[in-house]
mmCIF file of C-alpha atoms in Angstrom:
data_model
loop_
_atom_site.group_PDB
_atom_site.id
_atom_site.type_symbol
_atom_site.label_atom_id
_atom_site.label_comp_id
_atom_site.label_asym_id
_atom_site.label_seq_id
_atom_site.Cartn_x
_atom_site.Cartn_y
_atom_site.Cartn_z
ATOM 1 C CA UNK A 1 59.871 4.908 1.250
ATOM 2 C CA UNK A 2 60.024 1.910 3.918
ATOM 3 C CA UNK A 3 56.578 1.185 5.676
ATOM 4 C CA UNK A 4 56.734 2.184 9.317
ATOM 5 C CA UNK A 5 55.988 -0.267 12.509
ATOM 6 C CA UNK A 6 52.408 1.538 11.987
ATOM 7 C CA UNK A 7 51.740 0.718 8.329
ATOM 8 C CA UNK A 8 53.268 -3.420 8.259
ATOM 9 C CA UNK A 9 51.521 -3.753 11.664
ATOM 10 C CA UNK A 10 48.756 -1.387 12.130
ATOM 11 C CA UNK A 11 47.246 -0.973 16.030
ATOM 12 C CA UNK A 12 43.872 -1.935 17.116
ATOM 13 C CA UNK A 13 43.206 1.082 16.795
ATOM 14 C CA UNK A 14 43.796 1.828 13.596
ATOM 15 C CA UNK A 15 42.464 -0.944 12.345
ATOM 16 C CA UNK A 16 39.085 -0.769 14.359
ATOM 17 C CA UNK A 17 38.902 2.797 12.907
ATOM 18 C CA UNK A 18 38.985 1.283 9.417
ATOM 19 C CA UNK A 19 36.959 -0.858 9.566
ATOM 20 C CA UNK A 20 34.376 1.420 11.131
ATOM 21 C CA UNK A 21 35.169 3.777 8.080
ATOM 22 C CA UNK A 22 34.729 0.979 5.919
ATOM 23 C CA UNK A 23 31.134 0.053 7.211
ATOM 24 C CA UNK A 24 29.943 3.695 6.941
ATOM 25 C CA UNK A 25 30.791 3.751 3.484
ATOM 26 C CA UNK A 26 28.941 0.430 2.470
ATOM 27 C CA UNK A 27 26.334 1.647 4.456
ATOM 28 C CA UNK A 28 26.171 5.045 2.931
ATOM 29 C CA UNK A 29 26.494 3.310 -0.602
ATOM 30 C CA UNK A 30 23.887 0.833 -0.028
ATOM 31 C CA UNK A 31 21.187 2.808 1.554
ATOM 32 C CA UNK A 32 20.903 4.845 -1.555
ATOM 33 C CA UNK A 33 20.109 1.589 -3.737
ATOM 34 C CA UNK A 34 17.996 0.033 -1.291
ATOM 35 C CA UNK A 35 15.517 3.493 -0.921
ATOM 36 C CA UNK A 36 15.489 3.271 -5.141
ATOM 37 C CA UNK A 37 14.642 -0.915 -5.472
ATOM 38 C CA UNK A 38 12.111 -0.125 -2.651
ATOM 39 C CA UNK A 39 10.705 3.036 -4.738
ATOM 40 C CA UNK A 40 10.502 0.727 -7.993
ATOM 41 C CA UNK A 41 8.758 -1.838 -6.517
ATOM 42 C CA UNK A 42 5.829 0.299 -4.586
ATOM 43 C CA UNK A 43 5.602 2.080 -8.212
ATOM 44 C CA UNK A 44 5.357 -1.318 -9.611
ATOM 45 C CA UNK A 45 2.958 -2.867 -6.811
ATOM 46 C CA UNK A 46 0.705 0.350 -6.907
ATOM 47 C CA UNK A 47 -0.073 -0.477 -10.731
ATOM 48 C CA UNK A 48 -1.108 -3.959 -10.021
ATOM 49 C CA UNK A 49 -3.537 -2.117 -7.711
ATOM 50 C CA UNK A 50 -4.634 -0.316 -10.341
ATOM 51 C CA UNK A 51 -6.068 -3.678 -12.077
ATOM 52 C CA UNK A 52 -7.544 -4.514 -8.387
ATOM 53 C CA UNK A 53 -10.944 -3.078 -9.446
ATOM 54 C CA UNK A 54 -11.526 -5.848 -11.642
ATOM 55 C CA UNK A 55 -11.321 -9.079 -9.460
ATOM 56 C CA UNK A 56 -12.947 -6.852 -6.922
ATOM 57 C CA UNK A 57 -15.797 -6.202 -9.764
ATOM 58 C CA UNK A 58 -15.841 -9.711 -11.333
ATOM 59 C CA UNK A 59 -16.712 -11.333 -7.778
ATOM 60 C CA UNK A 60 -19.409 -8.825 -7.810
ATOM 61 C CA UNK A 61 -21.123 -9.739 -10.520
ATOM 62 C CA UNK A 62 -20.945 -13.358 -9.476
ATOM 63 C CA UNK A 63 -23.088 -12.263 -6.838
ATOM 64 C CA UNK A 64 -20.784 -10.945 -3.913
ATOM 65 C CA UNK A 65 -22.250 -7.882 -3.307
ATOM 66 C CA UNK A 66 -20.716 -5.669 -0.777
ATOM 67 C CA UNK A 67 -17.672 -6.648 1.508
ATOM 68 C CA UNK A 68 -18.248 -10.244 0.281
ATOM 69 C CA UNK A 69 -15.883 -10.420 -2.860
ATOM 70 C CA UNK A 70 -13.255 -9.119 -0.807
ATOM 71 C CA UNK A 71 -14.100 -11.540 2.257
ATOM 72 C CA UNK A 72 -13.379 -14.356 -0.715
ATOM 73 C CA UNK A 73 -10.324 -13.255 -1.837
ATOM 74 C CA UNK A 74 -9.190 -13.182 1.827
ATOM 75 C CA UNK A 75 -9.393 -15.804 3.289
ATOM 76 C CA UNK A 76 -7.968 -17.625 -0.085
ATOM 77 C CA UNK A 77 -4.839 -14.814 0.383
ATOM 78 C CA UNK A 78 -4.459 -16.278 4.266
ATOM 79 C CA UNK A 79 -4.662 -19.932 2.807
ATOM 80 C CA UNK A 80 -2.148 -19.394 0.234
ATOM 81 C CA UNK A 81 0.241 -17.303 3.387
ATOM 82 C CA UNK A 82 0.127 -20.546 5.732
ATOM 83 C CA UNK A 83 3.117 -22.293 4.790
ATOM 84 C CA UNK A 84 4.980 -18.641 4.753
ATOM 85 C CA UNK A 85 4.339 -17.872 8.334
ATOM 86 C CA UNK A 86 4.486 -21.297 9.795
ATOM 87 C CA UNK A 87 8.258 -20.867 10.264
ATOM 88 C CA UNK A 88 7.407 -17.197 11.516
ATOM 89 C CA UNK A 89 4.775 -18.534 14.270
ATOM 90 C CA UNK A 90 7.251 -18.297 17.252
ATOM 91 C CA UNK A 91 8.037 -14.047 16.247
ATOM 92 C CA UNK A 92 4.595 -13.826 15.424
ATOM 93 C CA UNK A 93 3.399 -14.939 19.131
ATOM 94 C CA UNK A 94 5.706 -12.785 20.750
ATOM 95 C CA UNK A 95 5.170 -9.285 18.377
ATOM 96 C CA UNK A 96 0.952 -9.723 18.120
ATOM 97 C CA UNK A 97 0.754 -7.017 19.827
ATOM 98 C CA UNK A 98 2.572 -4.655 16.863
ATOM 99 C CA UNK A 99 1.654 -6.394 14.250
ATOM 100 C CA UNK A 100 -2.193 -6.473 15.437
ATOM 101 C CA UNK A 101 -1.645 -2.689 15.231
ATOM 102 C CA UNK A 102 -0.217 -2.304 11.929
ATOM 103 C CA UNK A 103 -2.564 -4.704 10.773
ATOM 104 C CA UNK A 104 -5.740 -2.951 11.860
ATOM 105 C CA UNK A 105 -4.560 -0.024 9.661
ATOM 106 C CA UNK A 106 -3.632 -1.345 7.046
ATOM 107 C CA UNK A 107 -6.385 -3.773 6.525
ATOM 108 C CA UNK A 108 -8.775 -1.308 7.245
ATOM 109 C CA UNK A 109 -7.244 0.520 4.335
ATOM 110 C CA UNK A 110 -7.404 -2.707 2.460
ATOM 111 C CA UNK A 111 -11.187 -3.340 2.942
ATOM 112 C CA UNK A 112 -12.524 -0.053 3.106
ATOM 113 C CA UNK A 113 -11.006 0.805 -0.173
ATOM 114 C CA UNK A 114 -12.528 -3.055 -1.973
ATOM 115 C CA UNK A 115 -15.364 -2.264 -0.578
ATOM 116 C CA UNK A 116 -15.461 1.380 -1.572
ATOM 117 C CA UNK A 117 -15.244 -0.446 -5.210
ATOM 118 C CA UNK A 118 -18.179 -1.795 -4.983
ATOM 119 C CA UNK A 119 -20.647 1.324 -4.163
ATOM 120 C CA UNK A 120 -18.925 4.406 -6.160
ATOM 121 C CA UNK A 121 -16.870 4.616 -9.788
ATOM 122 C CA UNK A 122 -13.567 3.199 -9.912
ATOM 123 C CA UNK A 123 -11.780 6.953 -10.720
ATOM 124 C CA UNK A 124 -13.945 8.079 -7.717
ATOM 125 C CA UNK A 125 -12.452 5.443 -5.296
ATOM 126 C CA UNK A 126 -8.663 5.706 -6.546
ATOM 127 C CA UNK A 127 -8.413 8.997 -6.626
ATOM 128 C CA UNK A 128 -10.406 10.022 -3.111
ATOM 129 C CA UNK A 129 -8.284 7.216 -1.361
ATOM 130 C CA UNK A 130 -4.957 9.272 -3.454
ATOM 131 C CA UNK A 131 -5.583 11.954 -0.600
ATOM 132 C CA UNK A 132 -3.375 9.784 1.590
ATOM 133 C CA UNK A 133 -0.484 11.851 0.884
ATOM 134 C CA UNK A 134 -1.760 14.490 2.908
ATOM 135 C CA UNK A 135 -1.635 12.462 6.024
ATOM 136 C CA UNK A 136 1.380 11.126 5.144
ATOM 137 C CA UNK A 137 3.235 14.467 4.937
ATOM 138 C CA UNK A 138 1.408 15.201 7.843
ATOM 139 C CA UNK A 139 2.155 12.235 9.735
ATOM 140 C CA UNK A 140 5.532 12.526 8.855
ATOM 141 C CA UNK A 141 6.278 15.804 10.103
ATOM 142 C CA UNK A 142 4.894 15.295 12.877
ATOM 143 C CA UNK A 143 6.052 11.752 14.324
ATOM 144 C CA UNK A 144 8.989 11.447 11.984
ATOM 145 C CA UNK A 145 10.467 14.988 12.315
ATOM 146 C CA UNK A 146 11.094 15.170 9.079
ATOM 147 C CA UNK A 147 11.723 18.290 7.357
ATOM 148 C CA UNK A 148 9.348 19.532 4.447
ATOM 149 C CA UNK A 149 11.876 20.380 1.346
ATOM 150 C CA UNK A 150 11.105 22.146 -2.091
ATOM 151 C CA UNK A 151 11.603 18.261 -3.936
ATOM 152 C CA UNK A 152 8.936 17.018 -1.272
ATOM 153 C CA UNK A 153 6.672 20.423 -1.794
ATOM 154 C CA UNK A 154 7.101 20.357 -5.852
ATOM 155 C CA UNK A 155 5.786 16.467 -5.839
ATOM 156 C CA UNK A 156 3.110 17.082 -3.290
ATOM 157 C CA UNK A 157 2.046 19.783 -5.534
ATOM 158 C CA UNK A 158 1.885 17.915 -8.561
ATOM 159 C CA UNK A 159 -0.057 15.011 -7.363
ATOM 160 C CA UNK A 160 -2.399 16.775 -5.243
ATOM 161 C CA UNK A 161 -3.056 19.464 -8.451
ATOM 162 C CA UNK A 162 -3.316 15.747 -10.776
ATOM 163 C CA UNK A 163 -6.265 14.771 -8.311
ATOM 164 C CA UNK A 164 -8.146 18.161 -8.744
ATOM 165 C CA UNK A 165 -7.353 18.299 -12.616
ATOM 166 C CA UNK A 166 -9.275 15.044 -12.369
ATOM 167 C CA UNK A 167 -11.869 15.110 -10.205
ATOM 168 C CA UNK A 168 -12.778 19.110 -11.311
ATOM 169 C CA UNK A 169 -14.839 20.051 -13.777
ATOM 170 C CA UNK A 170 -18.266 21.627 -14.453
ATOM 171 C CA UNK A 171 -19.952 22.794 -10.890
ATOM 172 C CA UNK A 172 -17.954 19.566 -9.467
ATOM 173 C CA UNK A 173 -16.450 19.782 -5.856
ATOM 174 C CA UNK A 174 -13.975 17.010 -5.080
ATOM 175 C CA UNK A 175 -16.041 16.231 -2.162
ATOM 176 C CA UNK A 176 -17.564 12.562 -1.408
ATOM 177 C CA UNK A 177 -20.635 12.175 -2.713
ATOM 178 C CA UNK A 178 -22.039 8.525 -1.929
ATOM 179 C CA UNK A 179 -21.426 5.919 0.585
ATOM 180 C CA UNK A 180 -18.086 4.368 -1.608
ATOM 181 C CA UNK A 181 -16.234 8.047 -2.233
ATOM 182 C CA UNK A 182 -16.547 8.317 2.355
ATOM 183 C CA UNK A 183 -14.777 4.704 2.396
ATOM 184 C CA UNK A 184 -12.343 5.432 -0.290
ATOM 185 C CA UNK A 185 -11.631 8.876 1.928
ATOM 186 C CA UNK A 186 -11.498 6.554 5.284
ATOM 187 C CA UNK A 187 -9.162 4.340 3.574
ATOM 188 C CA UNK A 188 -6.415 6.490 2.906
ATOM 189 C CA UNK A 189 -6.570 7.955 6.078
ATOM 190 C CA UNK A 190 -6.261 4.574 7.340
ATOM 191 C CA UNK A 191 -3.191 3.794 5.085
ATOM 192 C CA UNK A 192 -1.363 6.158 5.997
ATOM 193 C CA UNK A 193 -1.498 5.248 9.693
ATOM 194 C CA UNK A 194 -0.770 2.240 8.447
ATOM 195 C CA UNK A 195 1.916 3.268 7.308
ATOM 196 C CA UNK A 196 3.501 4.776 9.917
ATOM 197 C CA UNK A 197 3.425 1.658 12.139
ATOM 198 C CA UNK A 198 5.165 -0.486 9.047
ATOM 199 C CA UNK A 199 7.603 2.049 8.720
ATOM 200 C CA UNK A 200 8.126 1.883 12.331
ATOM 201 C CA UNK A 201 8.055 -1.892 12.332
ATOM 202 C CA UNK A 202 10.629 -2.523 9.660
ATOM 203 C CA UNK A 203 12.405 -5.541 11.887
ATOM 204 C CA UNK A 204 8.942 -7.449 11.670
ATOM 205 C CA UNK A 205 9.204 -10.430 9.127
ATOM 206 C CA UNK A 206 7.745 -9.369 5.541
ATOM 207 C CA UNK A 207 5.422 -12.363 5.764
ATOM 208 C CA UNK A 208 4.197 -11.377 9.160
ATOM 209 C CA UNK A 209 3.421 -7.801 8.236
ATOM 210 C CA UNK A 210 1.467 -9.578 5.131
ATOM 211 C CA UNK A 211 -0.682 -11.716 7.081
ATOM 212 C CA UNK A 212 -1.590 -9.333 10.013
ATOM 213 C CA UNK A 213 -2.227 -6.858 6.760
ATOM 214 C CA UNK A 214 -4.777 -9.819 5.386
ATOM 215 C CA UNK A 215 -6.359 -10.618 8.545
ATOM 216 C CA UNK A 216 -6.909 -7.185 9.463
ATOM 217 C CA UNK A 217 -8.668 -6.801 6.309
ATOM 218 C CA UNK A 218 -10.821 -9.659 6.702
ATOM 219 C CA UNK A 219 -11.803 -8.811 10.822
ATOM 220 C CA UNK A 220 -12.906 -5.398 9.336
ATOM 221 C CA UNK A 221 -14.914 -6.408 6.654
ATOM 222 C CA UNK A 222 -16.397 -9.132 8.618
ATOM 223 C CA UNK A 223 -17.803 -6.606 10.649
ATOM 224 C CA UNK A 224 -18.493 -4.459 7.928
ATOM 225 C CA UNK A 225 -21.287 -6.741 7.039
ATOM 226 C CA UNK A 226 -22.806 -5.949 10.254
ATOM 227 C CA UNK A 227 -22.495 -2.165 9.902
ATOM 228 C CA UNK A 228 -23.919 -1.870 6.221
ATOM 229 C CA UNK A 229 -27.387 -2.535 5.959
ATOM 230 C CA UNK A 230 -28.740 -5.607 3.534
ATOM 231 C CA UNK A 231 -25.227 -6.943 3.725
ATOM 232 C CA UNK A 232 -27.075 -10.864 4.192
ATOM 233 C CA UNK A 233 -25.373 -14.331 2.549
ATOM 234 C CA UNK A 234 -24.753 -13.988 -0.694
ATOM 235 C CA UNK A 235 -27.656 -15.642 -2.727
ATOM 236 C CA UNK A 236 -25.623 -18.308 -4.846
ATOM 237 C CA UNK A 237 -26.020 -21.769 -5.552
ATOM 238 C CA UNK A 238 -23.665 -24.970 -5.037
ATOM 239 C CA UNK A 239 -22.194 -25.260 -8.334
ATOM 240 C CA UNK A 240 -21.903 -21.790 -8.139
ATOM 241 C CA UNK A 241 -20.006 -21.767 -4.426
ATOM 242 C CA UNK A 242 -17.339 -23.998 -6.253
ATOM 243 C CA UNK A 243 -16.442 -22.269 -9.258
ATOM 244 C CA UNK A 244 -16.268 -18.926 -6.846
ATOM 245 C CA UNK A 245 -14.161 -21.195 -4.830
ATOM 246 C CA UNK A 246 -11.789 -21.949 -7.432
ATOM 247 C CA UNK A 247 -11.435 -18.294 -8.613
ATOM 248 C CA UNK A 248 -10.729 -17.088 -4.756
ATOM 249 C CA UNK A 249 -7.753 -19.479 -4.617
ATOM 250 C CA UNK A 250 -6.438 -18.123 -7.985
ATOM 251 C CA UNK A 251 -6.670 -14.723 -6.703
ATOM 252 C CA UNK A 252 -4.347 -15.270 -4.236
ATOM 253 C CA UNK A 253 -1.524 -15.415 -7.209
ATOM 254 C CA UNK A 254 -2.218 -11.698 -7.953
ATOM 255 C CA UNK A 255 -3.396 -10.675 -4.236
ATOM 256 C CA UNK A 256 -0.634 -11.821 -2.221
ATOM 257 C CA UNK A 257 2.292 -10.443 -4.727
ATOM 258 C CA UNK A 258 0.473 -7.072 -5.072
ATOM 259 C CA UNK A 259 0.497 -7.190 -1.086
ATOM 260 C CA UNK A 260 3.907 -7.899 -0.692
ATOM 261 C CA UNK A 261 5.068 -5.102 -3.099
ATOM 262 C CA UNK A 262 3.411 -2.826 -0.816
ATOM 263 C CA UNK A 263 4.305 -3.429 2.462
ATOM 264 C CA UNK A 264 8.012 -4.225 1.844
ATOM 265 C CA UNK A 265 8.617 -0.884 0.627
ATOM 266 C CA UNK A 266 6.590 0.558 3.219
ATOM 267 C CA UNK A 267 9.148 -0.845 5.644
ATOM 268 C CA UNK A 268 11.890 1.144 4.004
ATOM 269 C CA UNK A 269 10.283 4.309 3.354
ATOM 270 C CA UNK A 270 8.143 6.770 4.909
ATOM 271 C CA UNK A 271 4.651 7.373 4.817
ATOM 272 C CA UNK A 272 4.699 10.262 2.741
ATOM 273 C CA UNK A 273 7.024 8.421 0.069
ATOM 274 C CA UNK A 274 4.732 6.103 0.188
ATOM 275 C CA UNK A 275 1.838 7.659 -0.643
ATOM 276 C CA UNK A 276 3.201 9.548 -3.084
ATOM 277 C CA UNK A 277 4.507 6.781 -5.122
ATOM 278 C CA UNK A 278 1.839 4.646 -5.143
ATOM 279 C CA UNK A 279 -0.242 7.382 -7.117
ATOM 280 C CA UNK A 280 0.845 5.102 -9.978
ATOM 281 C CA UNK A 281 -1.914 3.223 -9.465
ATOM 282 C CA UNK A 282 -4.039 6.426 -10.525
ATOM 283 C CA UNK A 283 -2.748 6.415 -13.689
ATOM 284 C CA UNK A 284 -3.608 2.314 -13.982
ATOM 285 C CA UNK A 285 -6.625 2.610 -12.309
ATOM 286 C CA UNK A 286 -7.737 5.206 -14.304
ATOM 287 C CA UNK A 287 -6.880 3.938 -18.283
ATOM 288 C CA UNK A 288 -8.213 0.572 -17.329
ATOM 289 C CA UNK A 289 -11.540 1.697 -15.766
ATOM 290 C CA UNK A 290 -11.739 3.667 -19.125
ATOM 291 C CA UNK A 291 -10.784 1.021 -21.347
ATOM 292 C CA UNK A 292 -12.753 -2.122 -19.949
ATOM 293 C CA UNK A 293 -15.364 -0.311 -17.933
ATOM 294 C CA UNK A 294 -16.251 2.649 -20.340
ATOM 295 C CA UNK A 295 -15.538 4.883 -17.332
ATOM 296 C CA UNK A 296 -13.922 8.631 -18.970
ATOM 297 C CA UNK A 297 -11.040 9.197 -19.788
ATOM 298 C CA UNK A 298 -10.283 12.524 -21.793
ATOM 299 C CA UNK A 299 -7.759 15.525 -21.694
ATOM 300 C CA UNK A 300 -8.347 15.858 -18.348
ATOM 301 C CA UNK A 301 -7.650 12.969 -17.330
ATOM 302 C CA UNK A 302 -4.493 12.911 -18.949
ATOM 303 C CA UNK A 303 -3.428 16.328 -17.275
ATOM 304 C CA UNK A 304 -4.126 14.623 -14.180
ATOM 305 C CA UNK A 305 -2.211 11.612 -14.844
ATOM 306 C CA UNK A 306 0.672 13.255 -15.927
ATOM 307 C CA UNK A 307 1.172 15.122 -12.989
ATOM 308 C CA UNK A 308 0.793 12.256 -10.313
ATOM 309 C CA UNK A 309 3.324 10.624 -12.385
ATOM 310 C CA UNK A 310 5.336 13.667 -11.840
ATOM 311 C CA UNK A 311 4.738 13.602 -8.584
ATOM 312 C CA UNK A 312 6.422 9.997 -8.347
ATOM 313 C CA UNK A 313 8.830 10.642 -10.417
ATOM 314 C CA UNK A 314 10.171 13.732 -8.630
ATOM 315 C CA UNK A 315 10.200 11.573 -5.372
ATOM 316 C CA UNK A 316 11.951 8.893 -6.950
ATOM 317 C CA UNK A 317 14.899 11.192 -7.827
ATOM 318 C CA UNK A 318 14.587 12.989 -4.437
ATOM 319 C CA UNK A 319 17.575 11.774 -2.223
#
């Protein structure tokens, strides 16, 4: 057959048509593979949280009690994020206003649940924060319109039954019981809020959403210390101020990373994704309190583990 006048020279038309085509299709195909790499990493950046216990617990016995190991560890985190944002100074000017929200949120969520550390058992404080995915479904529904399917349902299932397989047992109510379980609750509420405005925000520089995220963190626990009672200077001496010094500024080579593997994803996904996939930092949390911290860990705990994991997994897979 010999090509037509349409085929050897195709219209404007045509060709605008094709290439729309065209885009849909590498949209369609990359959208996919961008919600999976963003899915990986949040699994992967909630199990580095699941090891954040430890600097958070270390500083403490170095003698900063309270909010004040996580006051060290950020202002080294904002030290290490200077030369990051410096080219993002002119975008951060103009958006403070958004990212001042998001920030307040999330940084909340970031200090409440340190300091929550501190005051209650390290299962206690994962797992009461690992609520969060009931605001986030909630959230979600509401603000996002999105639309409550039976992948969604099954995973919310499993990881909310994975929390009360852990946190049940003999006469126990999964209700807070101390000072750190109603931060680690307040935290996840904040997170998820949190969430929403990052998911919202998604044209915001990554490095921008980090350092509103670390500066809302340290604002809140600044004035943390003067809402919890005893919270005075930490009594350390010179020599002592250095080395803690020294071990701040390292920090900032596990902080920052875990950060960023958090709030990227949270750009691509929603809040209720979110919360449901970072329930891999349960299962950290929870065989590394038990290994280095003596903290339980029997058959129930393993129940519970292995259905948030199902719970992650089952979102993962959901398309």
């Amino acid at each position: 057959m010999i090509p037509g006048p349409a085929t050897l020279y195709p219209d404007a038309v045509t060709t605008t048509h094709r290439s729309q085509s065209g885009a849909r299709m590498s949209l369609s195909q990359t959208q996919p593979d961008n919600s999976t790499r963003a899915s990986m990493v949040l699994v992967t950046g909630g199990a580095l949280w699941g090891l954040y216990w430890i600097p958070v617990r270390f500083f403490y016995d170095q003698g900063l009690t309270g909010p004040w190991s996580g006051i060290a560890m950020y202002c080294a985190a904002l030290i290490a994020l200077i030369p990051f944002v410096w080219s993002d100074r002119r975008m951060l000017a103009r958006q403070w206003r958004d990212l001042m929200l998001s920030g307040m949120f999330t940084g909340a969520a970031f200090s409440l649940y340190s300091i929550s550390l501190v005051y209650t058992d390290v299962v206690r404080s994962i797992l009461l924060f690992y609520l969060t995915p009931i605001w986030g479904t909630i959230l979600g529904v509401v603000f996002l319109k999105e639309r409550l399917s039976l992948m969604r349902l099954a995973g919310l299932i499993c990881g909310l039954g994975g929390l009360f397989v852990v946190l049940g047992g003999a006469g126990f109510v999964p209700w807070p019981q101390n000072l750190g379980d109603w931060l680690a609750l307040a935290s996840g509420i904040c997170w998820a809020l949190g969430t929403l405005g990052l998911y919202k925000a998604g044209s915001m520089t990554i490095s921008g959403q980090v350092f509103a995220f670390v500066t809302g963190a340290l604002l809140l626990s600044l004035v943390s210390l003067l809402m919890l009672g005893g919270q005075t200077l930490p009594n350390i001496t010179g020599e002592a101020s250095i080395c803690i010094a020294g071990y701040a500024l390292l920090s900032a080579f596990y902080v920052l990373p875990m950060i960023y593997m958090t709030i990227w994803p949270a750009t691509k996904l929603s809040p209720a994704k979110v919360g449901l996939l970072l329930m891999s930092e349960v299962v950290v949390g929870i065989a590394s309190a038990a290994a280095l911290s003596g903290e339980p860990f029997g058959l129930r705990e393993f129940l519970g583990a292995t259905l948030i994991v199902s719970a992650a997994v089952l979102e993962i897979l959901r398309k």
